[in-house]
Tab-separated table of C-alpha atoms in Angstrom:
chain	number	residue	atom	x	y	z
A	3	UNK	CA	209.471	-1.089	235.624
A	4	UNK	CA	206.480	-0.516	233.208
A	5	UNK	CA	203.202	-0.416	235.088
A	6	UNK	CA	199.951	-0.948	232.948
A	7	UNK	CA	197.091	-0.637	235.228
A	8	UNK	CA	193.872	-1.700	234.226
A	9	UNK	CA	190.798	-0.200	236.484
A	10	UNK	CA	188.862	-3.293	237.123
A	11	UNK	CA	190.372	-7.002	237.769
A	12	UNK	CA	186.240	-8.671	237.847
A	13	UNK	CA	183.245	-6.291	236.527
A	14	UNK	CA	179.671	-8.106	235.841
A	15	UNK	CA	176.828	-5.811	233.969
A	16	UNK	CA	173.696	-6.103	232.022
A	17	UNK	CA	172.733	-6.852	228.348
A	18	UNK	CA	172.687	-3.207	226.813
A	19	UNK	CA	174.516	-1.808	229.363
A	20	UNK	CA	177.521	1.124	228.350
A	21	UNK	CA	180.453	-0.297	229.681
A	22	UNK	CA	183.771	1.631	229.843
A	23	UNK	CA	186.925	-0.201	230.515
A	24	UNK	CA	189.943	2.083	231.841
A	25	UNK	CA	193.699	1.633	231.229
A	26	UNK	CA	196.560	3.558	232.289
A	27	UNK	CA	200.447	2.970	232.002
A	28	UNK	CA	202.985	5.057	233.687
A	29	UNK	CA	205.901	4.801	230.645
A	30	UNK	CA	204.751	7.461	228.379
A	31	UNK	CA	204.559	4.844	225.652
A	32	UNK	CA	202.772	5.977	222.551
A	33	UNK	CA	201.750	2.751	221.291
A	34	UNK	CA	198.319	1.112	223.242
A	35	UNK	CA	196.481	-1.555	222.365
A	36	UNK	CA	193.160	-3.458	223.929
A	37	UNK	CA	192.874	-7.489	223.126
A	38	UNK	CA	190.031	-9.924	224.064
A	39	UNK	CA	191.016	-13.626	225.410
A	40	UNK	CA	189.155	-16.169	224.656
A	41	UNK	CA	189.773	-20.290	225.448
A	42	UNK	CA	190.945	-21.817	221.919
A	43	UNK	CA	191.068	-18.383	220.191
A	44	UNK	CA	193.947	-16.505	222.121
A	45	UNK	CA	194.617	-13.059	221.868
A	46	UNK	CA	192.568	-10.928	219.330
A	47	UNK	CA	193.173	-7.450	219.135
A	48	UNK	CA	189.973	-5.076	219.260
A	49	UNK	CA	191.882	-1.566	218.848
A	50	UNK	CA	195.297	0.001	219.139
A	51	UNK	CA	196.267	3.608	219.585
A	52	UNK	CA	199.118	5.217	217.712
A	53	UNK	CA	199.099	8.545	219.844
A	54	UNK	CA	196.764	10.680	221.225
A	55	UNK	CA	193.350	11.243	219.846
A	56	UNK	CA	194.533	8.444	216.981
A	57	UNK	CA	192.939	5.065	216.565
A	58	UNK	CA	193.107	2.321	215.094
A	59	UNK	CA	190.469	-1.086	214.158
A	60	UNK	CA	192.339	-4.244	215.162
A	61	UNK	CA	190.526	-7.426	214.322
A	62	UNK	CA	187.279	-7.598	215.910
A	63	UNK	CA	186.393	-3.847	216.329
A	64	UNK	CA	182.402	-4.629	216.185
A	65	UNK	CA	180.680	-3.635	219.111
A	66	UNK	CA	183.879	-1.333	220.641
A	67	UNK	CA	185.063	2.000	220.486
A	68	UNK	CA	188.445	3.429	222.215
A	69	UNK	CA	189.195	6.843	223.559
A	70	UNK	CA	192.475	8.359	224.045
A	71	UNK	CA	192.268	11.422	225.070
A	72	UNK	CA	195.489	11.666	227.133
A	73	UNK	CA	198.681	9.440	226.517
A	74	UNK	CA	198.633	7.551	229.374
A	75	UNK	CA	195.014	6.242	229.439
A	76	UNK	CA	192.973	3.973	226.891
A	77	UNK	CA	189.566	3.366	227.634
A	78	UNK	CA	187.668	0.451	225.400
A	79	UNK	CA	183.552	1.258	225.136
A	80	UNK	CA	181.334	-1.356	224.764
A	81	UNK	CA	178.184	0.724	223.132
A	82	UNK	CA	175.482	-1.786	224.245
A	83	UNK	CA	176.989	-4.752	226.079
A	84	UNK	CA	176.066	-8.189	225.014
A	85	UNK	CA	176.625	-11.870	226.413
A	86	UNK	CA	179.147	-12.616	223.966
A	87	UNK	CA	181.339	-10.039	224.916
A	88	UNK	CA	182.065	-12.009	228.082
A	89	UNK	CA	185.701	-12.120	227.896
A	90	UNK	CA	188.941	-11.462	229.447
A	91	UNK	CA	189.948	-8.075	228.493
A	92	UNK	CA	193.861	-7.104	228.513
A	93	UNK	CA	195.095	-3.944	228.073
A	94	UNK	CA	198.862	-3.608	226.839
A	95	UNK	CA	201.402	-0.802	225.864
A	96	UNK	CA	204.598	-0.431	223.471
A	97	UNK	CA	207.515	2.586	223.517
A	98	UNK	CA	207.917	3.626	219.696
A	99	UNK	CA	211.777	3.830	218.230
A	100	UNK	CA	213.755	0.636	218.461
A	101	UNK	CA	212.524	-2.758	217.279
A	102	UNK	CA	212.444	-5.778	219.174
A	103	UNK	CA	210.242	-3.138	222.264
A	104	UNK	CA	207.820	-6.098	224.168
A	105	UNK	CA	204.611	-5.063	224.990
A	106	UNK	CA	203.859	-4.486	228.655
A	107	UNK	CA	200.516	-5.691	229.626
A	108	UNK	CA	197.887	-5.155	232.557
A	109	UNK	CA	196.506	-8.108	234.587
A	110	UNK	CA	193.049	-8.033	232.831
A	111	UNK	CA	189.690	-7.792	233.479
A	112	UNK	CA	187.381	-10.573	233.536
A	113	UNK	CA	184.150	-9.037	232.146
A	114	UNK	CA	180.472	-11.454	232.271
A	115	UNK	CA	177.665	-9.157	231.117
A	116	UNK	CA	174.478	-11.446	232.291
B	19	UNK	CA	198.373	-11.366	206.713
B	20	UNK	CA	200.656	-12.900	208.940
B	21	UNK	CA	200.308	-15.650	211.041
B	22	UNK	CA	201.812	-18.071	214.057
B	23	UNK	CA	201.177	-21.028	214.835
B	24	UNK	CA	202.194	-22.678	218.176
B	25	UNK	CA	202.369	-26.440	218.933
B	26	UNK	CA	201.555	-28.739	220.793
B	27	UNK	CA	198.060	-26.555	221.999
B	28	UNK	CA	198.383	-28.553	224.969
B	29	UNK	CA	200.974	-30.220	227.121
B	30	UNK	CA	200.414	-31.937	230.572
B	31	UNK	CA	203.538	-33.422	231.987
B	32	UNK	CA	205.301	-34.614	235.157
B	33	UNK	CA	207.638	-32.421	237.317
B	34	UNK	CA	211.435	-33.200	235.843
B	35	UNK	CA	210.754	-33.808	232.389
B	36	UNK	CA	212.189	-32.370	229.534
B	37	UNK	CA	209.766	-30.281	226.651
B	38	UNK	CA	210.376	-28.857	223.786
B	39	UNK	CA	207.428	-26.147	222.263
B	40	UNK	CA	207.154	-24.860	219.011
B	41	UNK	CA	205.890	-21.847	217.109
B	42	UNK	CA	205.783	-21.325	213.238
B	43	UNK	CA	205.135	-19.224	210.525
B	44	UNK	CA	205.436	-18.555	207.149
B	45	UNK	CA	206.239	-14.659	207.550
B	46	UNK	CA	209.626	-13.648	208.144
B	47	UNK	CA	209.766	-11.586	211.129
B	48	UNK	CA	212.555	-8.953	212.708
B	49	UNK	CA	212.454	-10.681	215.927
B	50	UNK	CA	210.077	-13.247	217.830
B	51	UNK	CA	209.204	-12.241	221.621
B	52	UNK	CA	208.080	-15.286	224.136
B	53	UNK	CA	205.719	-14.127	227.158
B	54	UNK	CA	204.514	-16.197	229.581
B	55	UNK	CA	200.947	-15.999	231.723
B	56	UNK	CA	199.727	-17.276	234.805
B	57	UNK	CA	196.408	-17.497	235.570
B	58	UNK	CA	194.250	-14.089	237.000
B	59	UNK	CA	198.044	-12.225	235.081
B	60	UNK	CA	198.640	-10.838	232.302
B	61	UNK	CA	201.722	-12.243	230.236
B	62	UNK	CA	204.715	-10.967	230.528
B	63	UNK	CA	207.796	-11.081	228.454
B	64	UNK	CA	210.309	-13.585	228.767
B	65	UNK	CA	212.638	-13.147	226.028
B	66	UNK	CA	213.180	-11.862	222.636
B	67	UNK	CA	215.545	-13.564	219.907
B	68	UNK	CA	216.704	-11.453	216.596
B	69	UNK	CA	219.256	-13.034	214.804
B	70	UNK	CA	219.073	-15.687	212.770
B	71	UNK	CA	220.101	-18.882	214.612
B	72	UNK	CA	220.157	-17.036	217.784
B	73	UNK	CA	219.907	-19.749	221.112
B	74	UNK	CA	219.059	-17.156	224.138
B	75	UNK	CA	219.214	-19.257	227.659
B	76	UNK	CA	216.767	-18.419	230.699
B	77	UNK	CA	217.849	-20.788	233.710
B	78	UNK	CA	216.272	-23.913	232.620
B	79	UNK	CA	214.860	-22.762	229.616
B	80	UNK	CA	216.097	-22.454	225.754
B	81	UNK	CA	214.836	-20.139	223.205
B	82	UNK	CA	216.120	-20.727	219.487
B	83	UNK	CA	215.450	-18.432	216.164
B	84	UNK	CA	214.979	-20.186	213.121
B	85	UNK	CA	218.018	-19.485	210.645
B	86	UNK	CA	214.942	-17.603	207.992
B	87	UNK	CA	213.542	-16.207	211.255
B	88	UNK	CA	210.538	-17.653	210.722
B	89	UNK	CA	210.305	-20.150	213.424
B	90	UNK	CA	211.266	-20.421	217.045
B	91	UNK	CA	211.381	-22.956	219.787
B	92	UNK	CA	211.326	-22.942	223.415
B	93	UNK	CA	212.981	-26.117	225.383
B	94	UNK	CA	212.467	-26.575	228.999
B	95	UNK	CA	215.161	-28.780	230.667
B	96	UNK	CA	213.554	-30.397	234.349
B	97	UNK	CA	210.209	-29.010	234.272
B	98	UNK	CA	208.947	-27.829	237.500
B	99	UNK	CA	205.505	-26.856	238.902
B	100	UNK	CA	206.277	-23.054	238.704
B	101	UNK	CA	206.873	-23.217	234.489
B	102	UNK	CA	203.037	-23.807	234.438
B	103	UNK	CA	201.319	-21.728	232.334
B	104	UNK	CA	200.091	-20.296	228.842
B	105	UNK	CA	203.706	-19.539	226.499
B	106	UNK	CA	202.811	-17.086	223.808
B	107	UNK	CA	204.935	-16.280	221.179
B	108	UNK	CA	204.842	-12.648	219.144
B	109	UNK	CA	206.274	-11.794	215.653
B	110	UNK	CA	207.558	-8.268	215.481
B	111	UNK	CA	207.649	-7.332	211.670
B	112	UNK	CA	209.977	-4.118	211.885
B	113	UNK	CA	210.011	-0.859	213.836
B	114	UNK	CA	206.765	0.589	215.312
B	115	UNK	CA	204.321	-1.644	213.529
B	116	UNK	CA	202.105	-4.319	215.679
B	117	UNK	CA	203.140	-7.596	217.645
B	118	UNK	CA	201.773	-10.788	215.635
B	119	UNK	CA	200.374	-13.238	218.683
B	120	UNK	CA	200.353	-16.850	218.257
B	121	UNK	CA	197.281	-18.775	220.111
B	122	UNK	CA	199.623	-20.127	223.200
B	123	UNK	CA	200.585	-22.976	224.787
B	124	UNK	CA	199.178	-24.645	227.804
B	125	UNK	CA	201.605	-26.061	229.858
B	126	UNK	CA	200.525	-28.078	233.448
B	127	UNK	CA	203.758	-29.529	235.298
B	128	UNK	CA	202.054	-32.090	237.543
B	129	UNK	CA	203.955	-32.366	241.366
């Protein structure tokens, strides 16, 4: 089975605070991707990774970067944390090739910067 | 841009019933994917349909592709406490490119 493991399940941290969220998955999928959850707005995607070193904006990149500097891990930066970046933060990955692949997703982590 | 909407946004009802969810778009997509999460998870696939038509079964619960694959359903037959949850649905529009995300479905199955 796919494992995406996300490094945090709760964090809490301060207004202006440099916040790094870590994901790893164990497939050697190519594709990555980091989404925000929200009540009423669902899943928005922030970034998504092609492949190593590549990066993509998703929706609501404003306030985020992404590193991948290894194929397995995807780390989302928040430059200078703010209260409405409170969110539930999921990290998911895709294999490249067929159609139809699901995306395998981590169990989130609740973020409330105070 | 393409987009999915899922209906009803909410649905609270009583263990035994039967449901019947939808999600809709005017896109055509190469296959729909339905995931399902439970609170403190993250969701997790339940099924995908391709073909046009296509009616995929999952114990108690039915998954139909709209003949223009734009357009799926999900019926639950005998809803029990344990099908509680948020049901997303997820466009795929061909081979490597990005999962389209509807907003979800809340489902509560009251004892």
């Amino acid at each position: 089975d796919v494992k995406v493991t996300q490094s945090s399940r709760y964090l809490v941290k301060r207004t202006g605070e440099k916040v790094f969220l870590e994901c790893v998955q164990d497939m050697d999928h190519e594709n990555m991707f980091w989404y925000r959850q929200d009540p009423g707005l669902g899943l928005r995607l922030i970034y998504f990774s092609y492949d190593v070193k590549m990066k993509e904006k998703g929706d609501i990149p404003e306030g985020y970067s992404v590193s991948r500097e290894k194929k397995e891990r995807f780390s989302l930066i928040l430059e200078s944390a703010s209260t409405n970046q409170t969110s539930m933060y999921l990290c998911a990955s895709r294999g490249l090739g067929r159609s139809n692949q699901p995306q395998h997703f981590g169990d989130g982590t609740r973020l409330s910067i105070l | 841009t393409q987009l999915l909407e899922q209906s009803p946004q909410f649905l609270s009802i009583q263990e035994g019933e039967n449901l019947t969810v939808y999600c809709n778009s005017s896109s055509v997509f190469s296959s729909l994917q339905w995931y399902r999460q439970e609170p403190g998870e993250g969701p997790v696939l339940l099924v995908t349909v391709v073909t046009g038509g296509e009616v995929k079964k999952l114990k108690r619960l039915t998954f139909q592709f709209g003949d223009a694959r734009k357009d799926s359903s999900l019926h639950i037959t005998a809803a029990q406490p344990g099908d509680t949850g948020l049901y997303l649905c997820a466009g795929d529009g061909g081979a490597n490119s990005k999962l389209t995300f509807g907003k979800g479905i809340t489902l509560s199955v009251r004892p």
